[in-house]
Each structure stands twice: as structure tokens, then as C-alpha cells.
Amino acid sequence: MQSCGSITVYVVTISNMQSELFKYVLFTLCFKTILMNDVCEMNTNRCEPVKYRYVFYDINPPEGFNLRRDVYMRFAIFVHKLKQTNLSNFKLVLPPWIRLYHWNKQESVQIPWSHFFDLNSLKQFAPVIEMYDFFNEINVKYSKIKIDQVYILQHYKEMFDTGKFEDKMQIEKCATKPKTNFYFYNNITSDSIKCLSFHGQASHLKKVLEESNAQTILFDHAEVALHDHFGNDIYWKARRSMRFNKELKKLAADFRQKYLNSSDQADGTMLPEDWQKETGKRAAKGGPYLSVHLRRRDFALGRPNDVPSIHEAASQITKLLQQLSLRIVFIATDSTIQEYTKLEGLLSTYKVYRFLPVEPLTDGAVAVIDQIICSHAQFFVGTHESTFTFRIQEEREIMGFPEHTTFNRLCGNRCEKPSVWKIVY
């Protein structure tokens, strides 16, 4: 007799070949009868249901789009490693995007990740799901949902006071009034919210999961947790899996073709459909244009020594165009219209482009298209310590550009050489 869920099957003695066929048939039958959160796993001749559990995370609301992408990687790597442990039944619920500081339009909250990224590509690295998938899996849409356990991560104050950092965590008194926005869903709450003083890699949170029988666990202020190994092969696997939404990629490709005489075939930037089939190379040449990321606004105010004025930026861009014998420049910037118009006038002897959508797009989608176009240029120059620039540099590493065409910066009063982090396979 074999069983799966509520199904019982009686078996007579059969040959080895028939036995193997029976295993396959029983497995298929079991898989189709397990509902919602249960998964059927083959174990010799048995099929056992496994209950899924869920890790949620959220980030300090003022943090920007590209820092949020980095925090995603920390937690994607966390659950990726769980697949090889007795906690392999955890899924990572992707936090819906909220209206961010750099997004000017009054965009709706709770934007899904698939609006920006290829979800199937993300799933090839880690067991991730959208929030609406979570609602569907637990068969709840409008009822109240109580997350079993919420941990608000906070820094150890004494570590910053003494400068002595060590990996540890413990439940402590909250440094500020405990609060979480629950992604601005009115039907999500929790009766268990605690502050967890934490210093260490994201994988150290595994201890919390091991000591809990909760089905749903939320880590708020997830940016407090650090990368396990920044820049190693696992880091780059997670990063390579972050392929952009295909529709946004097509909009960027159409713009490159129309205005920049650029295509993947001509530029040597073709990638396999599956990121897992990528191999190391340095053969990309890029489109015949210079791309520039000029960060203004908060950087111009808070980092005046690192960010050039509009006149200085125009001078540096002109010099690069002359050195590279290029006549076209693409500019991604958060500057005001007045600043951009002034920059365009100072570069009037060249063809200057920026991406302006002809159809309604969210500010986040426009930022993604800007990054795609910048990453395909023959030569890229960015803004010092901007995560927007970092993400473009990573895209160029994935496509295989020579390092000297990627790790460059516009200079303010000082001009330290940018950090270089090479891709690892």
C-alpha cells in the first residue's frame, strides 16, 4: 500500500521495470492531487506533502531603487543557500515597490517586480514569488493576514561608538518606536513585532528560521544585513539572474537602433537566453556613442566635491568625445530641465540624446531603460559612489566590456579613481 495525501493505492507484486513505471505514475498522480502549499517529493516509493513557509523582507522607505536591488541580492542569496538545508521549504516573497524618492510621478504603490525584471530569470536562482502569488498560495485575497513574526533589524549602537564590529544578534529594546508599513496593504498586520539588534551577513538570519515554527516571517530594515560574500561567484550568479523585463529591453533596443546606430549583433553584446549559460569574455565593443550618468539633485547638494558643475561636466564630456572620436553622447541624469537644457547647449556641436518615453511609463521603468542604454555604449562614465552607476557597471561586466571602458567617473573638485570589481564565474 502506498499513500499520498488523502489517496491510498494498493499495489500487487510487479516486476522491477513495472515498479519503476509505477513510481512515475504514482508521483504524477500525487503531484496533481496536492493542493496549494503542498509539494510532492519522491522518496523511494512514497510521496510526502511539504508545507511551504515564507520569508518577507522590507527596506527603510527613503532608500532608492538601486540600493533596493542590492538588498534583494542579499536575501536571494540567503534563500538560495537554504535550498541545500532542512529549511528548503522557504520561499522569498518579493516586496512590492513603493513610490520612491527619485520618482517624480505620483505612481501607485505595490508595483510588482515583474514590472522591472524577468521573474522567470530570478526564479532560476532563488525560490522567489510576488506578493500576489503569496496571496494566491494561501488562498487569501481580502481577508486579514497576520504575519506570524516580524523582526525589525537595527544596528548595535555601541559598535559604532567603539568601532569594534563583531557578528552577533539579539532581541533588544527598540531604538525607535517599532513600526512597519506592511507594504501599505490594509489587510496585513502582525501581533508579534520585535526589534532584533543585528550585525553580520544575511545568512546569519538562518538561526531565526531554525528556532521558529512560524510559517511567515518578516525582516524589516533588511538593509542592516550585509552581503555574505560581496563579489564572489554566488554574488554574480544572483546579479546575472536579474535580467530586465523584456518589454523594457525592447524599448531600449528600439531607441538604440533608431538614434544611436546600436544593436546587440553589431555591438558584440549578445547574451544567451538563459543567464546560466553565460561565460566569461571581454569582447563587447558597444554602440558608437558615449554614455554618461550625471547624478545631480541630492548629490550636487550633499557631495559638491565629487559632482561637477554643469559647465565642468560639459567640459569633461567634450574631452572624452574628442579622445574617443565619437560624435554622439547619451545622457542619463536626474537634473532639472533647466540644467539639462544648459548642458545640451554646451554640447551643441555633438548629437546629444536622452530617453523620453513616447508612451506612458513609470519613472522606475524609464530609469531601467536609461541603465540599459548606458550599459551598451562603447564607453561609459558615471558618478562617484552612485548605486545607479554601480548597476550600469555590473551590466557592462556581464556583457564583457573591457574594464577601462566601464570604470570611469565624472570629477568634481577631487577625483579618486573608481573602485573596480570584476565579474566572477
mmCIF file with all atom_site columns, C-alpha atoms in Angstrom, residues 322-396:
data_model
loop_
_atom_site.group_PDB
_atom_site.id
_atom_site.type_symbol
_atom_site.label_atom_id
_atom_site.label_alt_id
_atom_site.label_comp_id
_atom_site.label_asym_id
_atom_site.label_entity_id
_atom_site.label_seq_id
_atom_site.pdbx_PDB_ins_code
_atom_site.Cartn_x
_atom_site.Cartn_y
_atom_site.Cartn_z
_atom_site.occupancy
_atom_site.B_iso_or_equiv
_atom_site.pdbx_formal_charge
_atom_site.auth_seq_id
_atom_site.auth_comp_id
_atom_site.auth_asym_id
_atom_site.auth_atom_id
_atom_site.pdbx_PDB_model_num
ATOM 1  C CA . GLN A 1 322 ? 37.315 64.037 -28.729 1.00 0.00 ? 322 GLN A CA 1
ATOM 2  C CA . GLN A 1 323 ? 39.566 61.316 -27.308 1.00 0.00 ? 323 GLN A CA 1
ATOM 3  C CA . LEU A 1 324 ? 37.206 58.570 -28.465 1.00 0.00 ? 324 LEU A CA 1
ATOM 4  C CA . SER A 1 325 ? 36.491 60.189 -31.861 1.00 0.00 ? 325 SER A CA 1
ATOM 5  C CA . LEU A 1 326 ? 32.764 59.963 -31.188 1.00 0.00 ? 326 LEU A CA 1
ATOM 6  C CA . ARG A 1 327 ? 30.019 62.395 -32.196 1.00 0.00 ? 327 ARG A CA 1
ATOM 7  C CA . ILE A 1 328 ? 27.109 61.015 -30.144 1.00 0.00 ? 328 ILE A CA 1
ATOM 8  C CA . VAL A 1 329 ? 26.500 61.140 -26.393 1.00 0.00 ? 329 VAL A CA 1
ATOM 9  C CA . PHE A 1 330 ? 23.629 59.639 -24.415 1.00 0.00 ? 330 PHE A CA 1
ATOM 10 C CA . ILE A 1 331 ? 22.949 61.222 -21.026 1.00 0.00 ? 331 ILE A CA 1
ATOM 11 C CA . ALA A 1 332 ? 21.044 59.724 -18.098 1.00 0.00 ? 332 ALA A CA 1
ATOM 12 C CA . THR A 1 333 ? 20.502 62.318 -15.411 1.00 0.00 ? 333 THR A CA 1
ATOM 13 C CA . ASP A 1 334 ? 18.147 63.382 -12.646 1.00 0.00 ? 334 ASP A CA 1
ATOM 14 C CA . SER A 1 335 ? 18.955 67.049 -13.312 1.00 0.00 ? 335 SER A CA 1
ATOM 15 C CA . THR A 1 336 ? 16.286 69.690 -13.713 1.00 0.00 ? 336 THR A CA 1
ATOM 16 C CA . ILE A 1 337 ? 15.064 70.547 -17.204 1.00 0.00 ? 337 ILE A CA 1
ATOM 17 C CA . GLN A 1 338 ? 16.930 73.850 -16.949 1.00 0.00 ? 338 GLN A CA 1
ATOM 18 C CA . GLU A 1 339 ? 20.218 72.104 -16.133 1.00 0.00 ? 339 GLU A CA 1
ATOM 19 C CA . TYR A 1 340 ? 19.813 69.566 -18.911 1.00 0.00 ? 340 TYR A CA 1
ATOM 20 C CA . THR A 1 341 ? 18.980 72.295 -21.459 1.00 0.00 ? 341 THR A CA 1
ATOM 21 C CA . LYS A 1 342 ? 22.094 74.174 -20.394 1.00 0.00 ? 342 LYS A CA 1
ATOM 22 C CA . LEU A 1 343 ? 24.245 71.040 -20.730 1.00 0.00 ? 343 LEU A CA 1
ATOM 23 C CA . GLU A 1 344 ? 22.766 70.292 -24.150 1.00 0.00 ? 344 GLU A CA 1
ATOM 24 C CA . GLY A 1 345 ? 23.622 73.826 -25.279 1.00 0.00 ? 345 GLY A CA 1
ATOM 25 C CA . LEU A 1 346 ? 27.227 73.486 -24.121 1.00 0.00 ? 346 LEU A CA 1
ATOM 26 C CA . LEU A 1 347 ? 27.485 70.279 -26.193 1.00 0.00 ? 347 LEU A CA 1
ATOM 27 C CA . SER A 1 348 ? 25.731 71.747 -29.252 1.00 0.00 ? 348 SER A CA 1
ATOM 28 C CA . THR A 1 349 ? 28.449 70.623 -31.684 1.00 0.00 ? 349 THR A CA 1
ATOM 29 C CA . TYR A 1 350 ? 27.595 66.992 -30.871 1.00 0.00 ? 350 TYR A CA 1
ATOM 30 C CA . LYS A 1 351 ? 24.434 64.883 -31.059 1.00 0.00 ? 351 LYS A CA 1
ATOM 31 C CA . VAL A 1 352 ? 23.053 64.733 -27.522 1.00 0.00 ? 352 VAL A CA 1
ATOM 32 C CA . TYR A 1 353 ? 20.287 62.291 -26.580 1.00 0.00 ? 353 TYR A CA 1
ATOM 33 C CA . ARG A 1 354 ? 18.271 61.340 -23.550 1.00 0.00 ? 354 ARG A CA 1
ATOM 34 C CA . PHE A 1 355 ? 15.396 58.860 -23.308 1.00 0.00 ? 355 PHE A CA 1
ATOM 35 C CA . LEU A 1 356 ? 11.967 60.496 -23.291 1.00 0.00 ? 356 LEU A CA 1
ATOM 36 C CA . PRO A 1 357 ? 9.132  57.936 -23.499 1.00 0.00 ? 357 PRO A CA 1
ATOM 37 C CA . VAL A 1 358 ? 6.521  58.380 -26.211 1.00 0.00 ? 358 VAL A CA 1
ATOM 38 C CA . GLU A 1 359 ? 4.087  56.230 -24.231 1.00 0.00 ? 359 GLU A CA 1
ATOM 39 C CA . PRO A 1 360 ? 3.207  56.410 -20.517 1.00 0.00 ? 360 PRO A CA 1
ATOM 40 C CA . LEU A 1 361 ? 5.900  54.740 -18.417 1.00 0.00 ? 361 LEU A CA 1
ATOM 41 C CA . THR A 1 362 ? 6.627  54.791 -14.708 1.00 0.00 ? 362 THR A CA 1
ATOM 42 C CA . ASP A 1 363 ? 9.728  56.698 -13.580 1.00 0.00 ? 363 ASP A CA 1
ATOM 43 C CA . GLY A 1 364 ? 11.188 53.376 -12.473 1.00 0.00 ? 364 GLY A CA 1
ATOM 44 C CA . ALA A 1 365 ? 10.748 51.910 -15.954 1.00 0.00 ? 365 ALA A CA 1
ATOM 45 C CA . VAL A 1 366 ? 12.433 54.967 -17.512 1.00 0.00 ? 366 VAL A CA 1
ATOM 46 C CA . ALA A 1 367 ? 15.361 54.539 -15.102 1.00 0.00 ? 367 ALA A CA 1
ATOM 47 C CA . VAL A 1 368 ? 15.728 50.888 -16.174 1.00 0.00 ? 368 VAL A CA 1
ATOM 48 C CA . ILE A 1 369 ? 15.761 51.887 -19.852 1.00 0.00 ? 369 ILE A CA 1
ATOM 49 C CA . ASP A 1 370 ? 18.373 54.568 -19.088 1.00 0.00 ? 370 ASP A CA 1
ATOM 50 C CA . GLN A 1 371 ? 20.567 51.898 -17.479 1.00 0.00 ? 371 GLN A CA 1
ATOM 51 C CA . ILE A 1 372 ? 20.174 49.524 -20.418 1.00 0.00 ? 372 ILE A CA 1
ATOM 52 C CA . ILE A 1 373 ? 21.121 52.207 -22.954 1.00 0.00 ? 373 ILE A CA 1
ATOM 53 C CA . CYS A 1 374 ? 24.088 53.385 -20.864 1.00 0.00 ? 374 CYS A CA 1
ATOM 54 C CA . SER A 1 375 ? 25.355 49.831 -20.420 1.00 0.00 ? 375 SER A CA 1
ATOM 55 C CA . HIS A 1 376 ? 25.556 49.244 -24.197 1.00 0.00 ? 376 HIS A CA 1
ATOM 56 C CA . ALA A 1 377 ? 27.747 52.231 -25.064 1.00 0.00 ? 377 ALA A CA 1
ATOM 57 C CA . GLN A 1 378 ? 31.288 51.989 -26.397 1.00 0.00 ? 378 GLN A CA 1
ATOM 58 C CA . PHE A 1 379 ? 32.454 53.963 -23.356 1.00 0.00 ? 379 PHE A CA 1
ATOM 59 C CA . PHE A 1 380 ? 30.703 54.778 -20.079 1.00 0.00 ? 380 PHE A CA 1
ATOM 60 C CA . VAL A 1 381 ? 31.405 57.451 -17.484 1.00 0.00 ? 381 VAL A CA 1
ATOM 61 C CA . GLY A 1 382 ? 29.387 57.663 -14.281 1.00 0.00 ? 382 GLY A CA 1
ATOM 62 C CA . THR A 1 383 ? 29.016 59.449 -10.951 1.00 0.00 ? 383 THR A CA 1
ATOM 63 C CA . HIS A 1 384 ? 31.238 58.601 -7.997  1.00 0.00 ? 384 HIS A CA 1
ATOM 64 C CA . GLU A 1 385 ? 29.603 56.231 -5.454  1.00 0.00 ? 385 GLU A CA 1
ATOM 65 C CA . SER A 1 386 ? 26.176 56.304 -7.103  1.00 0.00 ? 386 SER A CA 1
ATOM 66 C CA . THR A 1 387 ? 24.349 52.972 -6.983  1.00 0.00 ? 387 THR A CA 1
ATOM 67 C CA . PHE A 1 388 ? 22.781 53.855 -10.366 1.00 0.00 ? 388 PHE A CA 1
ATOM 68 C CA . THR A 1 389 ? 26.311 53.954 -11.800 1.00 0.00 ? 389 THR A CA 1
ATOM 69 C CA . PHE A 1 390 ? 27.260 50.742 -9.966  1.00 0.00 ? 390 PHE A CA 1
ATOM 70 C CA . ARG A 1 391 ? 24.398 48.807 -11.567 1.00 0.00 ? 391 ARG A CA 1
ATOM 71 C CA . ILE A 1 392 ? 25.406 50.013 -15.067 1.00 0.00 ? 392 ILE A CA 1
ATOM 72 C CA . GLN A 1 393 ? 28.985 48.931 -14.427 1.00 0.00 ? 393 GLN A CA 1
ATOM 73 C CA . GLU A 1 394 ? 27.740 45.481 -13.388 1.00 0.00 ? 394 GLU A CA 1
ATOM 74 C CA . GLU A 1 395 ? 25.665 45.180 -16.576 1.00 0.00 ? 395 GLU A CA 1
ATOM 75 C CA . ARG A 1 396 ? 28.747 46.008 -18.620 1.00 0.00 ? 396 ARG A CA 1
#
